Short mmCIF file of C-alpha atoms and ligand atoms in Angstrom, two decimals:
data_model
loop_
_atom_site.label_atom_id
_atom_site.label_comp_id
_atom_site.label_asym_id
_atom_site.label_seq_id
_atom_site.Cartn_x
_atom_site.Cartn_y
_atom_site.Cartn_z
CA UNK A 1 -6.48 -9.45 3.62
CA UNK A 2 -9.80 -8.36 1.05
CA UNK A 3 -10.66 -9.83 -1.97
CA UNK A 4 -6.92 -10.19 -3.87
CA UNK A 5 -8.66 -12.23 -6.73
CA UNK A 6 -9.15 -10.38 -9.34
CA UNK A 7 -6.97 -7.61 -8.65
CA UNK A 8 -4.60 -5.80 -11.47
CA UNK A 9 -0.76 -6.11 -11.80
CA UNK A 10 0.72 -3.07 -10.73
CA UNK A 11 3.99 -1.76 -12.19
CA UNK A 12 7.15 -1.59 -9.52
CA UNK A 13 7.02 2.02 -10.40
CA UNK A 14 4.27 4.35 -10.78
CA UNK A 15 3.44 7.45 -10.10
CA UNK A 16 0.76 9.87 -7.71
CA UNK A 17 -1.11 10.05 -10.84
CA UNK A 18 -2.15 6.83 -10.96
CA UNK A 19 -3.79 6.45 -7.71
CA UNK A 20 -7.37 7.52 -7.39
CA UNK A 21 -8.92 9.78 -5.24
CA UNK A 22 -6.27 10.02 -1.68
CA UNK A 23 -5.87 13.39 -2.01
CA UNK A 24 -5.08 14.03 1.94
CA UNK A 25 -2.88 11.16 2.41
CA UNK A 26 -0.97 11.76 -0.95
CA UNK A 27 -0.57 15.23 0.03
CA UNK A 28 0.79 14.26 3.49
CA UNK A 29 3.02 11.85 1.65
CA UNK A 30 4.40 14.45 -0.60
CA UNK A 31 5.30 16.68 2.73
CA UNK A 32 7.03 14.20 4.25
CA UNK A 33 8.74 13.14 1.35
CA UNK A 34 10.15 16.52 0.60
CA UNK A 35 11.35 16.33 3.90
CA UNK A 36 13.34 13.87 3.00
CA UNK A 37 14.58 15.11 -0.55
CA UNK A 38 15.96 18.88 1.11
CA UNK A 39 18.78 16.86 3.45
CA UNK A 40 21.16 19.06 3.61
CA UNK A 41 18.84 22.14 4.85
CA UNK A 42 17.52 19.02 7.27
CA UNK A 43 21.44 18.63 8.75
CA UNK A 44 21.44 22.60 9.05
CA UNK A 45 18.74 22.63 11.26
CA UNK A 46 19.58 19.54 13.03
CA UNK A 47 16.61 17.67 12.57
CA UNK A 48 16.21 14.07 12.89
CA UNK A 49 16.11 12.14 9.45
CA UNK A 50 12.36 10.81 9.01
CA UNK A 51 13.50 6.82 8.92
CA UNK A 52 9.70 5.45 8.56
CA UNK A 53 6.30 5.89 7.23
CA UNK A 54 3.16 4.02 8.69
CA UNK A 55 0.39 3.67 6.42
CA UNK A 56 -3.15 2.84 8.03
CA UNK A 57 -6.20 2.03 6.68
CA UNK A 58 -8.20 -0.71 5.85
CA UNK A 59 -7.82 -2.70 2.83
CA UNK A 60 -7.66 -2.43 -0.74
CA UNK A 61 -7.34 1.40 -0.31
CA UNK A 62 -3.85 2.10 -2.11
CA UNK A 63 -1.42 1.46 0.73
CA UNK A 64 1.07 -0.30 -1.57
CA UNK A 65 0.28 2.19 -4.42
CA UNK A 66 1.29 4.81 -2.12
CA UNK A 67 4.85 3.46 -1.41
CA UNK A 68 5.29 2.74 -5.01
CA UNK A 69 4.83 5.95 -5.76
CA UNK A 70 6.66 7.13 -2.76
CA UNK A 71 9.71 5.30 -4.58
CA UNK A 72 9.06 6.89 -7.77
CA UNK A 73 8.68 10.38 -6.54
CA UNK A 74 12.12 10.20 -5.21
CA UNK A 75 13.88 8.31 -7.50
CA UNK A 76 14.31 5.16 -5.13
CA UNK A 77 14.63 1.76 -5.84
CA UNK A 78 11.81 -0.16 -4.36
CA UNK A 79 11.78 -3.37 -2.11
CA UNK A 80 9.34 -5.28 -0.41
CA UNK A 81 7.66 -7.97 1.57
CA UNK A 82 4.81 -8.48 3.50
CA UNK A 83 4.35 -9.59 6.88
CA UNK A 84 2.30 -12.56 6.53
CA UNK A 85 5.39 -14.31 4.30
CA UNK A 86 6.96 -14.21 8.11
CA UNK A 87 4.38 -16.24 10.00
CA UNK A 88 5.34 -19.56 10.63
CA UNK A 89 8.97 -19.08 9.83
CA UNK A 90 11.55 -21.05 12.37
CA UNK A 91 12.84 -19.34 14.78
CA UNK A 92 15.76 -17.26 12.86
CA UNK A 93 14.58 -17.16 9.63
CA UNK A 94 12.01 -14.33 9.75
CA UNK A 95 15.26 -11.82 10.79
CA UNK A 96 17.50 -13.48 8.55
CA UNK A 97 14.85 -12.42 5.60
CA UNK A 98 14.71 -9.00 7.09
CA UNK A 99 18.38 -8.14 6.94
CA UNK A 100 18.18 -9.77 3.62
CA UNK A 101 15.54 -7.19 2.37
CA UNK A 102 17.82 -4.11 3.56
CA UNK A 103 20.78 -5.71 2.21
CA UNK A 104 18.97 -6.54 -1.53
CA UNK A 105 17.68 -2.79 -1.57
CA UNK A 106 21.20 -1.75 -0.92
CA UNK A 107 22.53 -3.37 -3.64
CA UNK A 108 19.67 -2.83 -5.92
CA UNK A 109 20.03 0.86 -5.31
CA UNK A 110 24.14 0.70 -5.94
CA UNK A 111 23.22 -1.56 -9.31
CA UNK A 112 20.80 0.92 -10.37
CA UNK A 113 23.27 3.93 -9.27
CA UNK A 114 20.24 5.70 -7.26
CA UNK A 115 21.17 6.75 -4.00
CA UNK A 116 18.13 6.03 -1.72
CA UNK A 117 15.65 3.38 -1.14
CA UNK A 118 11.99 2.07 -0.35
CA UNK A 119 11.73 -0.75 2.15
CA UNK A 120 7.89 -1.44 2.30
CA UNK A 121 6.80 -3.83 4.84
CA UNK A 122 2.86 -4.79 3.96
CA UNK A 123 0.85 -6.50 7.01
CA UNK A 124 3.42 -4.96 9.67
CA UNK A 125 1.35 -6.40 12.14
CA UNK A 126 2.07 -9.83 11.42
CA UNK A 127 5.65 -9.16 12.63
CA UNK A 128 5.17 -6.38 14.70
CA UNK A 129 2.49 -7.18 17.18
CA UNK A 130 2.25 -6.35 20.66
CA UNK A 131 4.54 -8.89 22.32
CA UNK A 132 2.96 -11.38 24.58
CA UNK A 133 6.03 -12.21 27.32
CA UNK A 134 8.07 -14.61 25.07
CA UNK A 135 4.85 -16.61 23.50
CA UNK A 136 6.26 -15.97 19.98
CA UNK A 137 9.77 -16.33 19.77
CA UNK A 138 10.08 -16.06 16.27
CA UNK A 139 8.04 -13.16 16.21
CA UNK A 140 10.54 -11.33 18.54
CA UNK A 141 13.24 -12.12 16.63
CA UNK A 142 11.64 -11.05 13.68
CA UNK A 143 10.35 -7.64 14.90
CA UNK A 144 14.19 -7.50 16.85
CA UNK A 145 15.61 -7.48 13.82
CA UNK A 146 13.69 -4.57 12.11
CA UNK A 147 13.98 -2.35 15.22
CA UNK A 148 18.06 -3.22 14.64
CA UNK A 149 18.08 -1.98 10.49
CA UNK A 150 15.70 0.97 11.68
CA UNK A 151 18.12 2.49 14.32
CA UNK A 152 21.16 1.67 12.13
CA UNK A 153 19.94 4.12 9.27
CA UNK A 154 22.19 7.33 9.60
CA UNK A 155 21.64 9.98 6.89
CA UNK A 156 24.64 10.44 5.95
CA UNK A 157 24.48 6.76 4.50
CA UNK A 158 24.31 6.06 0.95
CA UNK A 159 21.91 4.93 -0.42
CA UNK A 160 19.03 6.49 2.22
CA UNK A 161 17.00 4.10 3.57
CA UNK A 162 13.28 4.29 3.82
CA UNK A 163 11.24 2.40 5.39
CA UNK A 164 7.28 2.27 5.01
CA UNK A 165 4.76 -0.23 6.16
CA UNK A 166 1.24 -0.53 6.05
CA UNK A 167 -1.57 -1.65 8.48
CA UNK A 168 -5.21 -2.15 9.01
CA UNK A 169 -4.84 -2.81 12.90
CA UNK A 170 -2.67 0.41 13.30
CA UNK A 171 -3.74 0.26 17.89
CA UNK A 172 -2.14 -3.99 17.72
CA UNK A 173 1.31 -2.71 16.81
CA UNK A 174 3.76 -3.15 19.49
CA UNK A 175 4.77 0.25 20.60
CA UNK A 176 8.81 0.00 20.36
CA UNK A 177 7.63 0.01 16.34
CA UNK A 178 5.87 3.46 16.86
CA UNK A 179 7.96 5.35 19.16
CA UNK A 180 10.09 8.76 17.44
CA UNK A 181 13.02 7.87 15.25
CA UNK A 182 11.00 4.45 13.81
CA UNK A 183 7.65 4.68 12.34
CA UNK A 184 7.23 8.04 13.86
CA UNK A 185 5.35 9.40 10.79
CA UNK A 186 1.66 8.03 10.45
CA UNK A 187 -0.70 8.40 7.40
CA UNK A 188 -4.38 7.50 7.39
CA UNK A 189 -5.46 5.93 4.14
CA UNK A 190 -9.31 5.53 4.32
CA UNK A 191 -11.94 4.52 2.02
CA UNK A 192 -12.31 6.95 -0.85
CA UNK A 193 -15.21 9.14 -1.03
CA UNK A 194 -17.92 9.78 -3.93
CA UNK A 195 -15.18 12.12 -6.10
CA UNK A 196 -12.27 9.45 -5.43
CA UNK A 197 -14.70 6.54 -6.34
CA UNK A 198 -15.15 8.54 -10.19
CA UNK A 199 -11.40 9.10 -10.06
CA UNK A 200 -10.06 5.16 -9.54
CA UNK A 201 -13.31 4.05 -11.65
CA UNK A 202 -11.82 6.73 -14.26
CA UNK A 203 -8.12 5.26 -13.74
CA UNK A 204 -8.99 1.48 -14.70
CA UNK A 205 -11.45 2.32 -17.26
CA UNK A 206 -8.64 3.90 -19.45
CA UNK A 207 -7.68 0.51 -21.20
CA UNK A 208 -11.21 -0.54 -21.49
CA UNK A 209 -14.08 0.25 -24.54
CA UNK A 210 -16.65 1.92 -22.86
CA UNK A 211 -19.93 2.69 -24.37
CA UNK A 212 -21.65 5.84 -24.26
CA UNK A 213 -24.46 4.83 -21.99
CA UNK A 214 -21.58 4.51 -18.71
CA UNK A 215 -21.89 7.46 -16.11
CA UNK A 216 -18.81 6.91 -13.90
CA UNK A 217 -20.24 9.28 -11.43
CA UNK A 218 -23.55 7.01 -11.53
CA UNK A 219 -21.23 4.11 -10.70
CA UNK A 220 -19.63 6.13 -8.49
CA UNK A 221 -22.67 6.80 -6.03
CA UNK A 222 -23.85 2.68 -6.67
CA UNK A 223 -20.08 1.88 -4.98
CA UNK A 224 -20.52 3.37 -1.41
CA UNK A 225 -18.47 1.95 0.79
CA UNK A 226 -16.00 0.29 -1.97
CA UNK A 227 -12.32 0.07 -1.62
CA UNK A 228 -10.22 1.11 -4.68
CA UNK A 229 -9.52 -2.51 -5.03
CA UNK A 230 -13.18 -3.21 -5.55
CA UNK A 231 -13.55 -0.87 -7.77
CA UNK A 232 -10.91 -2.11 -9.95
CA UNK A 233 -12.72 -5.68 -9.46
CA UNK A 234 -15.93 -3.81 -10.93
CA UNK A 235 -14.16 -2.68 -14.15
CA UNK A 236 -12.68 -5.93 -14.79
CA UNK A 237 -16.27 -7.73 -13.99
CA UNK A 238 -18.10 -5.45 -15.95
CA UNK A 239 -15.67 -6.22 -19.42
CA UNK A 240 -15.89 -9.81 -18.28
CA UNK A 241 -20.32 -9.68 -18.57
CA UNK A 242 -19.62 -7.29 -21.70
CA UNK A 243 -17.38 -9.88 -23.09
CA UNK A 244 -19.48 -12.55 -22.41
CA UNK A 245 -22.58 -11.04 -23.78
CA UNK A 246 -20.87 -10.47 -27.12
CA UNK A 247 -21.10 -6.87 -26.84
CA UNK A 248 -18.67 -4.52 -28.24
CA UNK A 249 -18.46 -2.40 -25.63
CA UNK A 250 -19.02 -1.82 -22.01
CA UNK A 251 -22.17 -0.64 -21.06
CA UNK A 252 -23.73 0.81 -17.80
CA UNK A 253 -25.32 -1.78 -17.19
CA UNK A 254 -22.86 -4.67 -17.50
CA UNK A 255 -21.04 -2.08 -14.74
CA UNK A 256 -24.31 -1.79 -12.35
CA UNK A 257 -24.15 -5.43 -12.49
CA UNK A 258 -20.61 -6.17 -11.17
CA UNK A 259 -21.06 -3.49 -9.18
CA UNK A 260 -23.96 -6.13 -7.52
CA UNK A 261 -21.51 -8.71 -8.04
CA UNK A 262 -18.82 -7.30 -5.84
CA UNK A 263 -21.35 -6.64 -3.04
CA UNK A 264 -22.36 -10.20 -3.38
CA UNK A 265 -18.64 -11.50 -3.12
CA UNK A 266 -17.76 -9.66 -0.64
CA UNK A 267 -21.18 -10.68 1.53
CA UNK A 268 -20.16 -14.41 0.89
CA UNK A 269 -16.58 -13.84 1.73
CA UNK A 270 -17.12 -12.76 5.45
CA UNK A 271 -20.29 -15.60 5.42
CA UNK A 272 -17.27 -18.19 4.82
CA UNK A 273 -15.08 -16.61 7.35
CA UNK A 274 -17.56 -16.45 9.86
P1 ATP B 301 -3.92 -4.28 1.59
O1 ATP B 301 -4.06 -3.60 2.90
O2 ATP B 301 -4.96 -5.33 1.35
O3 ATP B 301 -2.53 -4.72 1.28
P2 ATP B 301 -3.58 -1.88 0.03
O4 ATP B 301 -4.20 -0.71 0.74
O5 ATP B 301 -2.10 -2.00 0.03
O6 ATP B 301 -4.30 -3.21 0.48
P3 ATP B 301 -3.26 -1.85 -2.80
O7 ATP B 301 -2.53 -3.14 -2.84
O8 ATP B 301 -2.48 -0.61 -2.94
O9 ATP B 301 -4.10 -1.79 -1.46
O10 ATP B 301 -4.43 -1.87 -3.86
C1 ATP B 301 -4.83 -3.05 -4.49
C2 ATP B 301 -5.29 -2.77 -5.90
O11 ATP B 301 -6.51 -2.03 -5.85
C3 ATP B 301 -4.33 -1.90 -6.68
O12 ATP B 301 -3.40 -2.68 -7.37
C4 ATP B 301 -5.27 -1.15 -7.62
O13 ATP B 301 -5.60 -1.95 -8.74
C5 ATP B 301 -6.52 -0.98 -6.80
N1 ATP B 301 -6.55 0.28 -6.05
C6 ATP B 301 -6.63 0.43 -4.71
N2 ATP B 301 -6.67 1.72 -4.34
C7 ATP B 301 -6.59 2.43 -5.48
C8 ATP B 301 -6.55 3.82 -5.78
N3 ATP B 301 -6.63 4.74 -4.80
N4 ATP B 301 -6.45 4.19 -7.07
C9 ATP B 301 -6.39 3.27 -8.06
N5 ATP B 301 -6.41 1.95 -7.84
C10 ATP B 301 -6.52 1.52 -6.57
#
């Protein structure tokens, strides 16, 4: 999904910091995630352990930031994989990788002497589309096999499990995936507005020579409608024409122009799909 390209290497581990703009869904992520930090006043009251997180949105928008940072906030090891890797798997292998992903974050979390994990499933949809009356066998398995590690998580297990997955076709998810005790905990991740645009412009400029002629917030009203992940691209793009040019540093303009760019790309992009 969207224009992976000329995106940035993110760290396994980062923090809430380092994700632009998001304020809502970081602060719903944070809530839940407390939740899941105060266990024993959980037990006390008797509620039900939170076992999943659902991220939707569309692309690009900081989905997999998020559950970094989810596993940083609370000192987790992090695993993942992503749905599409599952496509066109015989029939078997897609649930033998699954238990293999909740057995490698068990042992990276007994390794690393933390006692609870991130699972992050990207592109749940891939495996965990409505099923069609035995069309996609593999599929079933697949998506059989993640329903079985998600209602064997107890909270009294060590490490904690878990798990979070992200989606940009949140209504084609089968609905034994979003029923309570699985991904019963839902967080809308949407295109950032005008003040998040500065903020993840702000973020991926910090490596980067600017001159004194750029006005993020300029750059920030020329990107309606851009993902974070765009945005990112228009940094990079812009020190690529500054670079090119000879120039010393960054100027406005060589950001106005990727900026264009971008747009450009991501016209041609869905031409070629068309
Ligand atoms: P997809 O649905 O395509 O998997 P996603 O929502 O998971 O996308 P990420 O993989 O988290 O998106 O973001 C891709 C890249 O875009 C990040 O590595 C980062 O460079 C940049 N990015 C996206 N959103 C933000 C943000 N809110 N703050 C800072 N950088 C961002």
């Amino acid at each position: 999904a969207g224009n992976r390209k000329s995106r940035g290497r993110t760290p396994q581990s980062l923090s809430f910091e380092e994700i632009g703009g998001q304020q809502r869904a970081k602060q719903e992520l944070i809530e839940a995630l407390d939740f899941l930090i105060k266990q024993d006043e959980i037990r006390q009251f008797g509620i039900r352990p939170l076992k999943g997180i659902l991220l939707t949105g569309p692309p690009g928008t900081g989905k997999t930031l998020l559950a970094k940072a989810a596993a940083h906030y609370t000192d987790s090891v992090y695993v993942a994989a992503s749905g599409s890797e599952f496509v066109e798997m015989y029939v078997g292998v897609g649930a033998g990788r699954i238990r293999d992903l909740f057995k490698e974050a068990r042992q990276k979390a007994e390794k690393s002497g933390k006692s609870s994990a991130v699972v992050f499933i990207d592109e749940i949809d891939a495996i965990g589309g409505k099923r069609d009356g035995g069309q996609h066998r593999e599929y079933d398995q697949t998506l059989n096999q993640l329903l079985t590690e998600m209602d064997g998580i107890h909270s009294s297990e060590t490490p904690r499990i878990l798990i979070m997955a992200a989606t940009n076709r949140k209504d084609t998810l089968d609905s034994a995936l979003v029923r309570p005790g699985r991904f019963d905990r839902h967080i809308g991740v949407e295109l950032p507005d005008k003040k998040g645009r500065e903020h993840i412009l702000r973020i991926h400029a910090q490596n980067k020579p600017l001159h004194a002629s750029v006005e993020l917030s300029r750059l920030a009203e020329e990107s309606f409608g851009f993902s974070g992940a765009q945005l990112e691209s228009v940094m990079n793009e812009g020190a690529i024409y500054a670079m090119r040019e000879g120039s010393e540093r960054i100027e406005h303009r060589h950001l106005s122009m990727a900026i264009d760019k971008v747009m450009m790309g991501e016209k041609t992009d869905r031409q070629a799909t068309r």
